[in-house]
Amino acid sequence: MIKAPTGTRDILPEDVKTWQRIEKTAGEIFTLYGYEEIRTPIFESTSLFQRSIGEATDIVEKEMYTFKDKGGRSLTLRPEGTAPVVRAYLEHQFPQRDQFQKFYYIGPMFRYERPQKGRFRQFHQVGIEVFGPNHPMIDVEVIAIQWRIFKELDVSDLKVKINSLGCEKCRPGYRKALIEHLKKNRERLCETCQRRLERNPLRVLDCKNPGCQQVVREGPKITDYLCNDCREHMKKVTDGLESLKIPYEVDPFLVRGLDYYTKTVFEFIHTALGAQNTVSAGGRYDNLVEELGGPEIPGIGFALGIERLVLILNEKGLPEEKKPLYFIPLGEEAIKEGIKIMEELRDSGIPVIWTGKVASIKAQLRQANKRGADRVLILGESEIENREIKLKDMKEGREEVIKWKDLKEHLRYYF
Ligand code: ATP
Ligand code: MG
């Protein structure tokens, strides 16, 4: 019997609900921040990834699905989403229209890796790319977006790690100090890292081998080598995170598996995921657009691994979706006032349903219950008189009386 290729998986109907929920939540949150979806091809010219990700990275050295098509072109199944989006941004002359752009994408990526829990050969990412701004508060916003996605899906036990990889001014100084340190400890490094040492020493920081990690931790910290500009940038990012009460940890040894990052890099770690515990990651890439043949335009982005988020949600269960309110008017006067109240609520995006049924409170409550309402709004004569409305929690039976003028503000808590 033919089976799905190693490292790929079918997403069966019973799992699709979780996937759709993640896609919907992420899409809505991206829209909230002004991001627009972009869809790029599944395969690209191989050189796009060689030039952007870096020749001496694991991805380009050994993980790419590269093939020649019948016309002899070298093509590669995309291993990540950033380079294709940059390519499209340049190809369609976005910089000439407006350098400031916010994109999001969703879809499969391909890497020839050793399959294991949370690691596949075809996996899926949702991600964003921002072009134009170099303001550190955009870095904060990009981190806040991820934070909001996890919050919305009720995922806790998350740790945000951040670091700065410096820029072309200060990174060489760190690189030199790192090479010196690694050379002194060469015999303690794994074979791959011994090879990486000269070609791409920062890659050693990302090695999962405990021996190599120990050597790295005894070595120089990039945060001690940052130039004033990069140091200030980092300070503004951490200050911004604090002002939003997003807990973070500076990890001076954090690097990413791709060479194009500058300044801010970050990872969202889920403490219960085991070995593959990074759910979402990214950073700033101020030179990438230029390196791919465009003008000097800074950028920043992240990619979130959907399979890993599905793992978390499967263990914890999906949070209940917010259900619309049901409006229960008692009498003609209540309907007349209620139609205005409902319109105002919908104006601020609060979903509220009136079935149109004119019936006793008992019958209307029964109907709302049958439709799975969490909360109902009850408007009777005495409430109208006091310009109030009753909010009833259907599960707990709790009732609150709220002034009309406070209703929107009050309901904002639930929606
Ligand atoms: P890792 O260190 O786990 O290999 P990475 O540094 O290669 O991750 P990125 O290229 O930054 O990861 O991708 C961002 C996110 O995409 C990761 O944090 C992870 O959630 C997900 N991801 C990356 N590679 C895979 C894979 N092979 N299978 C499943 N998810 C993946
Ligand atoms: Mg990887």
PDB file of N, CA, C and O in Angstrom, residues 167-180 220 222 225:
ATOM      1  N   CYS A 167      24.367  44.872  13.943  1.00  0.00           N
ATOM      2  CA  CYS A 167      24.290  45.260  12.534  1.00  0.00           C
ATOM      3  C   CYS A 167      25.673  45.097  11.906  1.00  0.00           C
ATOM      4  O   CYS A 167      26.597  44.638  12.564  1.00  0.00           O
ATOM      5  N   GLU A 168      25.809  45.559  10.662  1.00  0.00           N
ATOM      6  CA  GLU A 168      27.091  45.348   9.980  1.00  0.00           C
ATOM      7  C   GLU A 168      28.222  46.136  10.647  1.00  0.00           C
ATOM      8  O   GLU A 168      29.388  45.852  10.432  1.00  0.00           O
ATOM      9  N   LYS A 169      27.841  47.112  11.499  1.00  0.00           N
ATOM     10  CA  LYS A 169      28.885  47.887  12.191  1.00  0.00           C
ATOM     11  C   LYS A 169      29.436  47.110  13.391  1.00  0.00           C
ATOM     12  O   LYS A 169      30.636  47.091  13.626  1.00  0.00           O
ATOM     13  N   CYS A 170      28.549  46.505  14.177  1.00  0.00           N
ATOM     14  CA  CYS A 170      29.029  45.910  15.425  1.00  0.00           C
ATOM     15  C   CYS A 170      29.148  44.392  15.398  1.00  0.00           C
ATOM     16  O   CYS A 170      29.863  43.819  16.212  1.00  0.00           O
ATOM     17  N   ARG A 171      28.464  43.738  14.460  1.00  0.00           N
ATOM     18  CA  ARG A 171      28.534  42.279  14.484  1.00  0.00           C
ATOM     19  C   ARG A 171      29.942  41.735  14.211  1.00  0.00           C
ATOM     20  O   ARG A 171      30.356  40.751  14.830  1.00  0.00           O
ATOM     21  N   PRO A 172      30.721  42.355  13.284  1.00  0.00           N
ATOM     22  CA  PRO A 172      32.067  41.832  13.010  1.00  0.00           C
ATOM     23  C   PRO A 172      32.934  41.742  14.260  1.00  0.00           C
ATOM     24  O   PRO A 172      33.692  40.777  14.420  1.00  0.00           O
ATOM     25  N   GLY A 173      32.822  42.729  15.160  1.00  0.00           N
ATOM     26  CA  GLY A 173      33.621  42.706  16.388  1.00  0.00           C
ATOM     27  C   GLY A 173      33.257  41.500  17.242  1.00  0.00           C
ATOM     28  O   GLY A 173      34.126  40.802  17.771  1.00  0.00           O
ATOM     29  N   TYR A 174      31.966  41.236  17.338  1.00  0.00           N
ATOM     30  CA  TYR A 174      31.506  40.085  18.115  1.00  0.00           C
ATOM     31  C   TYR A 174      31.952  38.787  17.436  1.00  0.00           C
ATOM     32  O   TYR A 174      32.433  37.856  18.085  1.00  0.00           O
ATOM     33  N   ARG A 175      31.811  38.766  16.111  1.00  0.00           N
ATOM     34  CA  ARG A 175      32.151  37.580  15.332  1.00  0.00           C
ATOM     35  C   ARG A 175      33.624  37.184  15.581  1.00  0.00           C
ATOM     36  O   ARG A 175      33.938  36.015  15.787  1.00  0.00           O
ATOM     37  N   LYS A 176      34.461  38.214  15.604  1.00  0.00           N
ATOM     38  CA  LYS A 176      35.888  37.977  15.793  1.00  0.00           C
ATOM     39  C   LYS A 176      36.133  37.364  17.176  1.00  0.00           C
ATOM     40  O   LYS A 176      36.841  36.355  17.325  1.00  0.00           O
ATOM     41  N   ALA A 177      35.523  37.978  18.188  1.00  0.00           N
ATOM     42  CA  ALA A 177      35.696  37.486  19.559  1.00  0.00           C
ATOM     43  C   ALA A 177      35.159  36.059  19.689  1.00  0.00           C
ATOM     44  O   ALA A 177      35.756  35.213  20.361  1.00  0.00           O
ATOM     45  N   LEU A 178      34.048  35.804  19.003  1.00  0.00           N
ATOM     46  CA  LEU A 178      33.441  34.464  19.063  1.00  0.00           C
ATOM     47  C   LEU A 178      34.356  33.427  18.409  1.00  0.00           C
ATOM     48  O   LEU A 178      34.588  32.348  18.979  1.00  0.00           O
ATOM     49  N   ILE A 179      34.884  33.761  17.242  1.00  0.00           N
ATOM     50  CA  ILE A 179      35.785  32.821  16.553  1.00  0.00           C
ATOM     51  C   ILE A 179      36.983  32.504  17.442  1.00  0.00           C
ATOM     52  O   ILE A 179      37.358  31.347  17.613  1.00  0.00           O
ATOM     53  N   GLU A 180      37.538  33.543  18.051  1.00  0.00           N
ATOM     54  CA  GLU A 180      38.696  33.330  18.932  1.00  0.00           C
ATOM     55  C   GLU A 180      38.351  32.351  20.048  1.00  0.00           C
ATOM     56  O   GLU A 180      39.089  31.412  20.322  1.00  0.00           O
ATOM     57  N   PRO A 220      31.869  34.934  24.603  1.00  0.00           N
ATOM     58  CA  PRO A 220      31.413  36.329  24.606  1.00  0.00           C
ATOM     59  C   PRO A 220      29.916  36.443  24.307  1.00  0.00           C
ATOM     60  O   PRO A 220      29.355  35.602  23.613  1.00  0.00           O
ATOM     61  N   ILE A 222      26.904  38.707  22.631  1.00  0.00           N
ATOM     62  CA  ILE A 222      26.764  39.744  21.599  1.00  0.00           C
ATOM     63  C   ILE A 222      26.260  41.054  22.206  1.00  0.00           C
ATOM     64  O   ILE A 222      26.627  42.140  21.756  1.00  0.00           O
ATOM     65  N   TYR A 225      28.699  43.679  22.762  1.00  0.00           N
ATOM     66  CA  TYR A 225      29.421  44.207  21.606  1.00  0.00           C
ATOM     67  C   TYR A 225      28.596  45.165  20.758  1.00  0.00           C
ATOM     68  O   TYR A 225      29.066  45.675  19.756  1.00  0.00           O
TER      69      TYR A 225
END
